[in-house]
Coordinates of C-alpha atoms in Angstrom, one line a residue:
Chain A
M22 CA 4.1 55.6 -26.4
E23 CA 5.2 52.0 -26.2
T24 CA 3.3 49.3 -28.1
R25 CA 2.4 46.2 -26.2
E26 CA 3.4 43.0 -28.0
P27 CA 0.0 41.1 -27.6
F28 CA 1.4 37.6 -27.7
L29 CA 4.6 38.1 -25.8
V30 CA 4.9 36.6 -22.3
L31 CA 7.9 37.4 -20.2
I32 CA 8.9 34.5 -17.8
V33 CA 11.1 35.6 -14.9
E34 CA 12.3 32.4 -13.2
D35 CA 15.8 31.4 -12.0
E36 CA 15.1 27.7 -12.0
E37 CA 15.8 26.6 -15.6
P38 CA 13.6 23.5 -15.7
I39 CA 10.6 25.5 -14.4
A40 CA 11.2 28.3 -16.9
T41 CA 11.7 25.8 -19.7
A42 CA 8.5 24.0 -18.8
L43 CA 6.5 27.3 -18.6
S44 CA 7.9 28.3 -22.0
F45 CA 6.7 25.0 -23.5
I46 CA 3.2 25.5 -22.1
I47 CA 3.0 29.1 -23.3
E48 CA 4.4 28.2 -26.7
D49 CA 1.9 25.4 -27.2
A50 CA -0.9 27.7 -26.1
G51 CA -0.1 29.9 -29.1
Y52 CA 2.0 32.6 -27.4
V53 CA 5.6 33.7 -27.5
P54 CA 7.6 33.1 -24.4
L55 CA 10.7 35.0 -23.4
I56 CA 12.8 33.9 -20.4
A57 CA 14.7 36.1 -18.0
M58 CA 16.6 34.3 -15.2
H59 CA 16.1 37.1 -12.5
G60 CA 14.7 40.5 -12.0
R61 CA 17.6 42.5 -13.3
Q62 CA 17.7 40.6 -16.5
A63 CA 13.9 41.1 -16.8
L64 CA 14.4 44.9 -16.6
D65 CA 17.1 44.7 -19.3
V66 CA 14.5 42.9 -21.5
L67 CA 11.9 45.5 -20.8
R68 CA 14.1 48.2 -22.2
D69 CA 13.5 46.8 -25.7
R70 CA 10.4 44.7 -25.4
Y71 CA 6.9 45.3 -24.1
P72 CA 5.2 42.0 -23.2
A73 CA 1.5 41.6 -22.7
L74 CA 2.0 39.6 -19.5
I75 CA 4.8 39.0 -17.0
I76 CA 4.9 35.8 -15.0
T77 CA 7.6 36.2 -12.3
D78 CA 8.9 34.1 -9.5
L79 CA 9.2 35.7 -6.1
M80 CA 12.5 34.4 -4.7
M81 CA 15.4 34.9 -7.1
P82 CA 19.0 36.2 -6.9
Y83 CA 20.1 39.8 -7.8
M84 CA 16.5 41.2 -7.8
N85 CA 13.5 39.3 -6.4
G86 CA 10.0 39.3 -7.8
A87 CA 8.7 41.9 -5.4
Q88 CA 11.5 44.3 -6.3
L89 CA 10.9 43.6 -10.0
I90 CA 7.2 44.4 -9.7
Q91 CA 8.0 47.7 -7.9
A92 CA 10.4 48.7 -10.7
V93 CA 8.0 47.7 -13.5
R94 CA 5.1 49.4 -11.9
A95 CA 7.0 52.7 -11.9
Q96 CA 7.1 52.6 -15.7
H97 CA 4.3 50.3 -16.8
R98 CA 1.4 50.8 -14.5
D99 CA -1.0 48.7 -16.6
L100 CA 1.2 45.7 -17.5
P101 CA -0.4 42.6 -15.9
I102 CA 2.0 40.8 -13.6
V103 CA 1.5 37.3 -12.1
L104 CA 3.6 36.4 -9.2
M105 CA 4.6 32.7 -8.8
T106 CA 5.4 31.6 -5.3
A107 CA 5.2 28.7 -2.9
A108 CA 5.1 31.2 -0.1
G109 CA 1.3 31.7 -0.1
P110 CA -1.1 34.4 -1.2
R111 CA -0.1 37.1 1.3
Y112 CA 2.5 38.4 -1.1
S113 CA -0.1 39.5 -3.6
A114 CA -1.1 42.7 -1.8
T115 CA 2.4 43.6 -0.6
A116 CA 4.1 42.9 -3.9
G117 CA 1.5 44.7 -6.1
A118 CA 1.0 41.8 -8.4
D119 CA -2.3 41.4 -10.2
E120 CA -2.5 37.8 -9.1
V121 CA -0.5 35.1 -7.3
L122 CA 0.0 31.8 -8.8
P123 CA 0.7 29.2 -6.1
K124 CA 3.6 26.8 -6.8
P125 CA 3.5 24.0 -7.7
F126 CA 1.2 24.6 -10.6
N127 CA 0.1 22.5 -13.5
V128 CA -0.6 22.9 -17.2
D129 CA -4.3 23.7 -16.6
D130 CA -3.4 26.5 -14.2
I131 CA -1.1 28.2 -16.8
E132 CA -3.6 27.8 -19.6
A133 CA -6.3 29.3 -17.5
L134 CA -4.0 32.2 -16.6
L135 CA -3.2 32.9 -20.2
H136 CA -6.9 32.8 -21.0
R137 CA -7.6 35.4 -18.4
Y138 CA -5.0 37.9 -19.4
L139 CA -4.4 37.4 -23.1
V140 CA -6.0 36.9 -26.5
R141 CA -4.6 33.9 -28.3
S142 CA -2.5 34.4 -31.3
S143 CA -4.1 31.6 -33.2
S144 CA -7.6 30.5 -33.8
D145 CA -6.6 27.0 -32.9
P146 CA -7.3 25.8 -29.4
P147 CA -4.3 25.4 -27.1
R148 CA -2.6 22.1 -27.6
S149 CA -2.8 19.8 -24.6
Y150 CA 0.3 17.9 -23.7
A151 CA -1.1 14.6 -22.5
H152 CA -3.0 12.2 -24.7
Chain B
M22 CA 1.7 15.8 -20.7
K23 CA -1.2 17.2 -18.9
A24 CA -2.6 14.1 -17.3
K25 CA -6.2 13.8 -18.5
N26 CA -6.9 10.6 -16.7
T27 CA -6.0 11.4 -13.2
L28 CA -8.1 9.3 -10.9
T29 CA -8.5 9.1 -7.2
T30 CA -8.1 5.5 -6.1
D31 CA -10.4 3.7 -3.8
A32 CA -7.5 2.7 -1.6
Q33 CA -7.3 6.0 0.2
P34 CA -9.5 9.1 0.1
A35 CA -7.7 12.1 -1.4
K36 CA -6.3 14.3 1.3
N37 CA -8.4 17.3 0.1
A38 CA -11.0 17.9 -2.5
T39 CA -8.5 18.9 -5.2
Q40 CA -5.9 16.2 -4.5
T41 CA -5.9 13.6 -7.2
Y42 CA -3.7 10.5 -7.5
L43 CA -2.7 8.3 -10.4
P44 CA -3.5 4.7 -9.7
T45 CA -0.5 2.5 -10.2
G46 CA -2.4 -0.5 -11.4
V47 CA -0.3 -2.6 -9.0
A48 CA -2.4 -4.6 -6.5
N49 CA -2.2 -2.9 -3.1
L50 CA 0.6 -0.5 -4.0
D51 CA -1.8 2.5 -4.0
E52 CA -2.8 1.7 -0.4
V53 CA 0.9 1.5 0.6
L54 CA 1.7 4.8 -1.2
G55 CA -1.2 6.5 0.7
G56 CA -3.4 6.9 -2.4
G57 CA -1.2 6.5 -5.5
L58 CA 1.2 8.7 -7.4
S59 CA 0.8 12.4 -7.7
P60 CA 0.7 13.5 -11.3
G61 CA 4.0 14.9 -12.3
A62 CA 5.9 13.1 -9.6
L63 CA 9.5 12.0 -10.0
V64 CA 9.6 8.4 -8.8
L65 CA 12.8 6.6 -8.2
I66 CA 12.6 2.8 -7.9
M67 CA 15.8 1.5 -6.3
G68 CA 16.9 -2.1 -5.8
L69 CA 19.4 -4.7 -6.4
P70 CA 19.4 -6.8 -9.7
G71 CA 16.5 -9.1 -9.8
S72 CA 14.5 -7.3 -7.2
G73 CA 11.6 -6.4 -9.6
K74 CA 12.3 -2.7 -10.4
T75 CA 11.9 -3.0 -14.2
T76 CA 8.8 -5.2 -13.9
L77 CA 7.2 -2.7 -11.4
A78 CA 7.9 0.4 -13.5
N79 CA 6.6 -1.2 -16.7
Q80 CA 3.5 -2.6 -14.9
I81 CA 2.7 0.9 -13.8
A82 CA 3.4 2.2 -17.3
F83 CA 1.1 -0.3 -19.0
A84 CA -1.6 0.5 -16.5
A85 CA -1.3 4.2 -17.4
A86 CA -1.4 3.3 -21.1
R87 CA -4.5 1.2 -20.7
R88 CA -6.1 4.3 -19.1
G89 CA -5.3 6.2 -22.3
Q90 CA -2.1 8.0 -21.4
T91 CA 0.8 8.0 -23.8
V92 CA 3.8 6.4 -22.1
L93 CA 7.4 6.7 -23.2
I94 CA 9.7 3.8 -22.1
L95 CA 13.4 4.7 -22.4
T96 CA 16.2 2.2 -21.9
A97 CA 19.6 3.4 -20.9
L98 CA 22.3 0.9 -20.6
S99 CA 20.5 -1.9 -18.9
E100 CA 19.0 -3.9 -21.8
P101 CA 18.4 -3.4 -25.5
T102 CA 14.8 -2.4 -26.4
S103 CA 14.1 -5.7 -28.1
K104 CA 15.2 -7.7 -25.1
I105 CA 13.1 -5.6 -22.7
I106 CA 10.0 -6.0 -24.9
A107 CA 10.7 -9.8 -25.1
H108 CA 11.0 -9.9 -21.3
L109 CA 7.9 -7.8 -20.6
S110 CA 5.8 -9.9 -23.1
T111 CA 5.9 -12.8 -20.5
F112 CA 3.8 -10.8 -18.1
T113 CA 0.0 -10.6 -18.3
F114 CA 0.0 -6.8 -17.9
F115 CA 1.9 -6.5 -21.2
D116 CA -0.3 -5.7 -24.2
Q117 CA 1.2 -5.9 -27.6
A118 CA -1.6 -3.8 -29.1
L119 CA -0.4 -0.8 -27.1
V120 CA 3.2 -1.0 -28.2
G121 CA 3.9 1.6 -30.9
G122 CA 0.7 3.4 -29.9
N123 CA 0.2 4.4 -26.3
V124 CA 3.4 2.7 -25.3
Q125 CA 6.5 3.9 -27.1
F126 CA 10.0 2.3 -26.5
M127 CA 13.1 4.3 -27.3
S128 CA 16.8 3.9 -26.4
L129 CA 19.0 6.6 -24.9
Q130 CA 22.2 4.9 -26.0
N131 CA 23.0 7.4 -28.8
M132 CA 22.5 10.4 -26.6
L133 CA 24.4 9.3 -23.5
P134 CA 27.9 9.8 -25.0
H135 CA 26.9 13.5 -25.4
G136 CA 26.5 13.9 -21.6
L137 CA 23.6 14.0 -19.2
K138 CA 22.6 17.6 -20.0
V139 CA 22.0 16.8 -23.7
T140 CA 20.3 13.6 -22.6
S141 CA 17.9 15.4 -20.3
D142 CA 17.0 17.9 -23.0
E143 CA 16.4 15.1 -25.4
V144 CA 14.2 13.2 -22.9
V145 CA 12.1 16.3 -22.4
A146 CA 11.9 16.9 -26.2
M147 CA 10.9 13.3 -26.8
A148 CA 8.2 13.5 -24.2
R149 CA 6.8 16.7 -25.7
S150 CA 6.9 15.3 -29.2
I151 CA 4.7 12.4 -28.4
G152 CA 2.6 14.1 -25.7
A153 CA 3.7 11.7 -23.1
G154 CA 1.9 11.6 -19.7
M155 CA 4.3 9.2 -18.2
I156 CA 8.0 8.3 -18.8
V157 CA 9.9 5.2 -17.7
L158 CA 13.7 5.5 -17.7
D159 CA 15.1 2.1 -17.1
G160 CA 18.7 1.7 -15.8
F161 CA 19.7 5.0 -14.3
R162 CA 22.7 3.4 -12.7
G163 CA 24.3 3.0 -16.1
M164 CA 23.6 6.6 -16.9
R165 CA 25.1 7.7 -13.7
G166 CA 28.3 6.2 -14.9
T167 CA 28.5 8.2 -18.1
D168 CA 29.5 11.4 -16.4
G169 CA 30.9 9.8 -13.4
S170 CA 29.8 12.4 -11.0
P171 CA 26.9 12.2 -8.5
Q172 CA 26.4 15.9 -9.0
E173 CA 25.8 15.4 -12.7
A174 CA 23.4 12.6 -12.0
R175 CA 21.6 14.8 -9.4
Q176 CA 21.4 17.7 -11.9
F177 CA 20.0 15.3 -14.5
L178 CA 17.2 14.1 -12.1
Y179 CA 16.5 17.7 -11.1
D180 CA 16.3 18.9 -14.7
V181 CA 14.2 16.1 -16.0
G182 CA 12.0 15.9 -12.8
A183 CA 11.3 19.6 -12.5
T184 CA 10.6 20.2 -16.2
L185 CA 8.5 17.1 -16.8
G186 CA 6.8 17.5 -13.4
T187 CA 5.7 21.1 -14.3
L188 CA 4.3 19.7 -17.5
G189 CA 2.4 17.1 -15.6
V190 CA 4.5 14.1 -16.8
T191 CA 5.0 11.4 -14.2
T192 CA 8.5 10.1 -14.4
L193 CA 9.6 6.6 -13.2
I194 CA 13.3 6.0 -13.0
T195 CA 14.8 2.6 -12.1
S196 CA 18.2 2.4 -10.6
E197 CA 20.3 -0.6 -9.5
A198 CA 21.2 0.5 -6.0
D199 CA 20.6 -0.4 -2.5
P200 CA 17.9 2.1 -1.3
R201 CA 19.9 2.6 1.9
D202 CA 23.2 3.2 0.1
P203 CA 24.4 6.7 1.2
T204 CA 26.4 7.0 -2.0
F205 CA 23.1 7.6 -3.8
F206 CA 21.7 10.1 -1.3
P207 CA 22.7 13.2 -3.3
E208 CA 20.6 12.3 -6.3
T209 CA 17.7 10.9 -4.3
T210 CA 16.9 14.3 -2.9
A211 CA 15.4 15.3 -6.3
A212 CA 12.9 12.5 -6.2
D213 CA 9.3 13.0 -5.0
V214 CA 8.9 9.3 -4.3
I215 CA 11.5 6.6 -3.6
L216 CA 10.5 3.0 -3.7
G217 CA 13.0 0.6 -2.3
M218 CA 12.8 -3.0 -3.7
H219 CA 14.4 -5.6 -1.4
Y220 CA 15.5 -9.1 -2.4
A221 CA 17.3 -11.5 -0.1
L222 CA 17.7 -15.1 0.7
S223 CA 16.5 -16.4 4.0
G224 CA 17.8 -20.0 4.4
V225 CA 16.6 -21.6 1.2
R226 CA 13.8 -19.2 0.7
Q227 CA 13.7 -16.0 -1.4
R228 CA 12.3 -13.0 0.4
R229 CA 11.1 -10.0 -1.6
G230 CA 9.8 -6.8 -0.2
I231 CA 9.0 -3.1 -1.0
E232 CA 9.2 0.0 1.1
V233 CA 8.3 3.6 0.5
V234 CA 11.5 5.3 1.5
K235 CA 10.1 8.7 0.7
A236 CA 6.8 10.1 -0.5
R237 CA 6.2 13.8 -0.7
G238 CA 2.6 14.9 -0.1
T239 CA 1.2 11.5 0.9
S240 CA 1.1 9.4 4.0
P241 CA 2.5 6.0 3.0
L242 CA 2.3 2.9 5.1
A243 CA 5.7 2.7 6.8
G244 CA 7.9 -0.4 6.9
L245 CA 8.7 -3.3 4.7
H246 CA 5.8 -4.9 2.7
G247 CA 5.9 -8.3 1.1
I248 CA 5.7 -8.7 -2.6
D249 CA 5.2 -11.6 -5.0
L250 CA 6.6 -11.5 -8.5
T251 CA 4.5 -13.7 -10.8
V252 CA 3.4 -13.7 -14.4
E253 CA 0.8 -11.1 -13.4
G254 CA 3.7 -8.8 -12.3
V255 CA 4.2 -7.4 -8.9
K256 CA 1.7 -7.9 -6.2
V257 CA 2.1 -6.0 -2.9
Y258 CA 1.0 -7.3 0.5
P259 CA 0.8 -4.4 2.9
Q260 CA 2.3 -5.0 6.3
L261 CA -0.6 -5.9 8.5
E262 CA 0.4 -3.8 11.5
G263 CA 0.7 -0.6 9.5
R264 CA -2.5 -1.4 7.6
V265 CA -4.5 -1.9 10.9
A266 CA -2.9 1.2 12.5
R267 CA -4.0 3.3 9.6
A268 CA -7.5 1.8 9.7
L269 CA -7.7 2.6 13.4
R270 CA -6.7 6.2 12.9
Q271 CA -9.1 6.7 10.0
A272 CA -12.0 5.1 11.9
C273 CA -11.1 7.0 15.1
V274 CA -11.8 3.7 16.8
A275 CA -10.3 5.0 19.9
E276 CA -13.3 7.2 20.2
T277 CA -16.0 4.9 18.9
H278 CA -14.6 1.6 20.2
T279 CA -17.2 -0.1 22.4
V280 CA -16.4 -2.9 24.7
A281 CA -18.1 -6.1 23.6
D282 CA -21.7 -6.3 24.6
A283 CA -21.7 -8.9 27.3
R284 CA -25.4 -9.6 26.7
A285 CA -25.1 -10.5 23.0
R286 CA -23.8 -14.1 22.7
Q287 CA -22.8 -16.3 19.9
S288 CA -23.2 -20.0 20.8
F289 CA -21.4 -23.2 19.8
G290 CA -24.8 -24.9 19.4
L291 CA -23.7 -27.2 22.3
P292 CA -26.1 -26.3 25.1
D293 CA -23.9 -27.8 27.9
L294 CA -20.8 -25.9 26.7
D295 CA -22.7 -22.7 26.0
A296 CA -24.0 -22.9 29.6
L297 CA -20.3 -22.9 30.8
L298 CA -19.9 -19.7 28.8
D299 CA -23.0 -18.1 30.2
G300 CA -24.8 -18.5 26.9
G301 CA -22.0 -18.4 24.4
I302 CA -19.1 -16.2 23.4
P303 CA -19.6 -12.4 23.8
R304 CA -20.2 -10.9 20.4
G305 CA -17.2 -9.1 18.9
T306 CA -14.6 -10.9 21.1
S307 CA -11.8 -13.2 20.3
T308 CA -11.5 -16.8 21.7
L309 CA -8.6 -19.1 21.7
I310 CA -9.3 -22.8 21.8
A311 CA -6.0 -24.3 23.0
G312 CA -5.5 -28.0 23.4
S313 CA -3.6 -31.1 22.8
P314 CA -3.3 -32.6 19.3
G315 CA -6.3 -34.8 18.4
V316 CA -8.5 -33.6 21.2
G317 CA -11.1 -32.0 19.0
K318 CA -10.2 -28.4 18.6
S319 CA -11.0 -28.2 14.9
L320 CA -14.3 -30.0 15.5
L321 CA -15.3 -27.6 18.2
A322 CA -14.4 -24.6 16.0
L323 CA -16.5 -26.2 13.3
Y324 CA -19.4 -26.4 15.7
F325 CA -19.0 -22.7 16.3
A326 CA -19.1 -22.0 12.5
L327 CA -22.1 -24.1 11.9
A328 CA -24.0 -22.7 14.8
G329 CA -23.6 -19.4 13.0
S330 CA -25.2 -20.8 9.9
A331 CA -28.0 -22.2 11.9
A332 CA -28.6 -18.7 13.4
G333 CA -28.6 -17.1 10.0
E334 CA -25.1 -15.6 10.3
R335 CA -22.2 -15.8 7.9
T336 CA -18.9 -17.4 8.8
V337 CA -15.5 -17.3 7.2
Y338 CA -13.4 -20.4 8.0
L339 CA -9.7 -20.1 7.4
S340 CA -7.9 -23.4 7.5
F341 CA -4.2 -24.0 7.2
R342 CA -4.2 -27.8 7.5
E343 CA -7.4 -29.3 6.1
D344 CA -8.9 -28.4 2.8
Q345 CA -12.6 -28.5 2.3
P346 CA -12.9 -32.2 1.4
Q347 CA -10.7 -33.1 4.4
L348 CA -12.9 -31.0 6.7
Q349 CA -16.0 -32.7 5.3
R350 CA -14.4 -36.1 6.0
L351 CA -13.7 -35.0 9.5
A352 CA -17.4 -34.0 10.0
A353 CA -19.0 -36.8 8.0
P354 CA -19.4 -39.4 10.8
F355 CA -21.3 -36.9 12.9
T356 CA -24.6 -35.1 12.5
I357 CA -22.9 -31.9 11.7
G358 CA -21.6 -33.5 8.4
D359 CA -24.8 -32.7 6.6
Q360 CA -24.9 -29.2 8.2
L361 CA -21.4 -28.5 6.8
A362 CA -22.3 -29.5 3.3
T363 CA -25.4 -27.3 3.5
A364 CA -23.5 -24.3 4.9
C365 CA -20.9 -24.5 2.2
A366 CA -23.7 -24.9 -0.5
D367 CA -25.9 -22.0 0.7
G368 CA -23.0 -19.6 1.1
S369 CA -23.4 -19.1 4.9
M370 CA -19.9 -20.5 5.3
T371 CA -17.0 -19.3 3.2
F372 CA -14.1 -21.7 3.3
L373 CA -10.5 -20.6 2.8
Y374 CA -7.7 -23.1 2.6
Q375 CA -4.1 -21.8 2.7
P376 CA -1.1 -24.0 3.2
T377 CA 1.7 -21.9 4.8
I378 CA 4.5 -23.3 2.7
E379 CA 6.3 -20.5 0.8
I380 CA 3.7 -17.8 1.6
H381 CA 4.3 -14.4 3.2
P382 CA 2.1 -13.9 6.3
D383 CA 1.0 -10.5 5.0
A384 CA -0.3 -12.3 1.9
I385 CA -2.4 -14.5 4.2
A386 CA -3.7 -11.3 5.9
D387 CA -4.4 -9.7 2.6
M388 CA -6.4 -12.7 1.4
L389 CA -8.4 -12.9 4.7
L390 CA -9.1 -9.2 5.0
T391 CA -10.2 -9.0 1.3
T392 CA -12.6 -12.0 1.9
L393 CA -13.9 -10.5 5.2
D394 CA -14.7 -7.2 3.5
R395 CA -16.4 -9.0 0.6
V396 CA -18.4 -11.5 2.7
Q397 CA -19.1 -9.3 5.7
P398 CA -19.4 -12.2 8.1
Q399 CA -20.4 -12.2 11.8
R400 CA -18.1 -15.1 12.7
L401 CA -14.5 -16.0 11.9
V402 CA -12.7 -19.3 12.5
I403 CA -8.9 -19.6 12.2
D404 CA -7.7 -23.2 12.3
S405 CA -5.1 -23.0 13.5
I406 CA -3.5 -19.7 14.4
A407 CA -0.2 -21.6 15.2
E408 CA 0.6 -22.1 11.5
W409 CA 0.1 -18.4 10.8
A410 CA 2.2 -17.4 13.8
A411 CA 4.9 -19.8 12.6
A412 CA 4.9 -18.1 9.2
V413 CA 5.4 -14.8 10.9
T414 CA 8.4 -15.9 12.9
R415 CA 9.8 -17.8 9.9
T416 CA 9.7 -14.9 7.5
S417 CA 10.3 -12.0 10.0
S418 CA 11.3 -12.6 13.5
A419 CA 9.8 -13.7 16.8
A420 CA 9.9 -10.1 17.9
R421 CA 7.3 -9.2 15.3
L422 CA 4.8 -11.8 16.5
D423 CA 3.1 -9.9 19.4
D424 CA 2.5 -6.8 17.2
Y425 CA 1.3 -8.9 14.3
L426 CA -1.2 -10.9 16.4
T427 CA -2.4 -7.7 18.1
A428 CA -2.9 -6.2 14.7
L429 CA -4.8 -9.3 13.5
L430 CA -7.1 -9.2 16.4
Q431 CA -7.7 -5.5 16.0
A432 CA -8.5 -6.0 12.4
T433 CA -11.2 -8.5 13.4
E434 CA -12.4 -6.1 16.2
I435 CA -12.8 -3.2 13.7
R436 CA -15.0 -5.5 11.7
R437 CA -17.0 -6.4 14.8
L438 CA -16.3 -10.1 14.2
T439 CA -16.5 -12.9 16.8
T440 CA -13.3 -14.8 16.2
V441 CA -12.4 -18.3 17.3
M442 CA -8.8 -19.5 16.8
T443 CA -7.5 -22.9 17.5
H444 CA -3.9 -23.6 18.8
A445 CA -2.2 -26.9 19.6
T446 CA -0.4 -27.3 22.9
T447 CA 2.8 -29.2 23.1
K448 CA 1.6 -32.3 25.1
V449 CA -0.5 -34.9 23.3
I450 CA -1.4 -36.4 26.7
A451 CA -1.1 -34.3 29.7
L452 CA -0.6 -35.8 33.1
S453 CA -2.3 -32.8 34.7
L454 CA -4.0 -29.7 33.5
D455 CA -1.6 -28.1 31.1
V456 CA -0.3 -24.6 31.2
F457 CA -0.6 -22.7 28.0
N458 CA 1.7 -19.7 27.8
E459 CA 1.6 -18.3 24.3
P460 CA 1.2 -14.6 23.4
L461 CA -2.3 -15.3 22.2
A462 CA -3.2 -16.5 25.7
M463 CA -2.8 -12.9 26.8
L464 CA -4.2 -11.3 23.6
A465 CA -7.4 -13.3 23.2
E466 CA -10.3 -12.2 25.4
N467 CA -11.5 -15.7 26.0
M468 CA -9.7 -19.0 26.3
L469 CA -11.0 -22.6 26.3
I470 CA -8.5 -25.4 27.1
L471 CA -9.1 -28.9 25.7
Q472 CA -7.0 -31.7 27.0
Q473 CA -6.7 -35.5 27.1
I474 CA -5.8 -36.8 30.5
P475 CA -5.5 -40.4 31.8
L476 CA -8.6 -41.1 33.9
H477 CA -10.0 -44.5 35.0
A478 CA -7.6 -46.4 32.7
R479 CA -8.6 -44.4 29.6
L480 CA -7.9 -41.1 28.0
Q481 CA -10.6 -38.6 29.0
R482 CA -11.1 -35.4 27.1
V483 CA -11.6 -32.4 29.4
V484 CA -12.7 -28.9 28.7
S485 CA -12.2 -25.9 30.9
V486 CA -13.0 -22.2 30.4
A487 CA -9.7 -20.6 31.4
K488 CA -10.8 -17.0 31.0
M489 CA -13.6 -14.8 29.7
R490 CA -12.7 -11.1 29.9
Y491 CA -16.1 -9.5 29.5
S492 CA -18.3 -12.2 31.0
R493 CA -18.9 -14.4 34.0
H494 CA -18.4 -18.1 33.3
D495 CA -18.4 -21.5 34.9
D496 CA -14.9 -22.6 35.8
T497 CA -15.9 -26.2 36.4
L498 CA -13.8 -28.9 34.7
R499 CA -16.0 -30.9 32.3
A500 CA -15.3 -34.1 30.6
F501 CA -16.5 -34.4 27.0
D502 CA -16.7 -37.2 24.4
I503 CA -16.7 -37.3 20.7
V504 CA -18.9 -40.1 19.6
A505 CA -20.5 -40.9 16.2
P506 CA -23.1 -39.9 15.2
T507 CA -23.9 -37.5 18.0
G508 CA -20.6 -35.7 17.8
L509 CA -19.2 -33.6 20.6
Q510 CA -21.0 -34.1 23.9
V511 CA -20.1 -32.2 27.0
L512 CA -20.7 -34.5 30.0
A513 CA -22.1 -33.8 33.4
P514 CA -19.7 -32.3 36.0
F515 CA -17.3 -34.5 37.8
A516 CA -18.5 -35.8 41.1
G517 CA -15.4 -34.5 42.9
G518 CA -12.2 -32.6 42.0
A519 CA -10.2 -35.6 43.3
E520 CA -11.1 -37.5 40.1
I521 CA -8.9 -35.2 38.0
P522 CA -5.4 -36.4 38.7
T523 CA -2.7 -33.9 39.5
E524 CA 0.9 -34.5 38.4
H525 CA 1.7 -35.3 42.0
S526 CA -1.0 -37.9 42.4
W527 CA 0.0 -39.5 39.1
H528 CA 3.5 -40.0 40.2
A529 CA 2.3 -41.3 43.5
V530 CA 0.3 -44.0 41.8
Q531 CA 3.1 -45.0 39.5
S532 CA 5.6 -45.4 42.3
A533 CA 3.1 -47.4 44.5

């Protein structure tokens, strides 16, 4: 039986600036981000790691978000997966994601998402970026 | 980096309930942008040296800092930090107390030799470290040169813009470039907003302007807008035509527009003249008083304004030639002199004096519309519209004039104002009834013509009602006099039309 890593969030995003920004927000909220640049790379990561949440883009090279969700669901039925897309909410049902996060999103959207799916690793409140 | 102080500006309503804009803090720029800047936007400010890019970017930055945001101002290769602070300190928007606190200045000079990728990572790291909500990067043209390749520059903008944008950081980048230079098109694709700053000489005059070349997610005012660069920073004067077109769309005036009520009249307070007009000017219409110089156009317009005060209405009087003391001297010999002093004192008449030397016509429009919206008058007098029209053709082109004047009249119509404009004709003394063929003669709904013609060995003032679009009127030619202390008196009708000379009869007399 695999043990879920309660603070680990796998980001699957082929656009580096978006992935980097997401990782900053997740890190500052008290979680541990891990970045995969596409679906295949994410499946490689999942051989060794068991995140508490996957946040994946839809349109990516090699293996897109819908294909990734299908592959993950075959092995980890209960692992929460959030699908990021600018394409609209209709992909939620077809792709099998727990939730669709419309792009573009902001810091508040991600913090609320983490709050919904995860327990924070620290007792400190998430750090806000802006002063 | 999450913008805590995102505000919806008053200039434009947000396009939906969740849409918020950052106010720029620059007069009228939010209106031109269609609301303001979206939080997290990548804004490219392009223009030639001296066009006001750095001033504009820093004015926006200090406004954000005053709202409580932390702002990071980065200089590339344009100016040393100390020099840019010294330059900015000459503006009233600069606040020394914010420097080192909400406004942080840093230089990128040590990072640039390591390449744009390292620089972009450092910019993001610096923004994170101080929790910036806004970044200004001044002098991107210099950075573009460090790697030499437009592709590198584009990648830099994409990396910085996308990363900081996701983190909610608004990024302003200035670049010394012509906004229309296709050389820069590759990197401009990464920008959410592109502001083009224009700066040119027209004869001996400087002309500054701003245009929104691109604005994702908003509906900006199209075209070139005038700007002033003063100690207060940049002030934008939205192009009148675009401004009025937007107001018409928003108000759905096409559906709600009502033709002026022919029954409601606004008089001149001159019974004999009002009788020619079937009681006065139809409310909500525009009237042109055209006439030869010195015939009494300004005085007649003043009668209209003061008749409003007497009727309990408010009037805005925009004068291009006479300031308030001069107008009072003009009125002093007559009984209306005291009325003018009273109207100015009790606030029923708001007087605006604006010489047209070195002023952008859209600045005049901005001043007038702002005053109209504040005062909410029923009457407007423009004395004379010819000066304003000349400012339009002088600063733009004659081709703009028709659209401009149409927009001006629509702006008054939206506000349901009754407008009287004066305009001098070319002849001081006409040998016959003069023909007035200016665009305004077509645009204005009503037209009165005042002339001085030789009659019985003297110059006789004559008034005629050339047109009244929504009303019947008396087309009889009437002589009038201006005599102290009574003032303007419309006389009884001529006994016969033959008393008014025609050009043909005049020449016949001369040759006899």
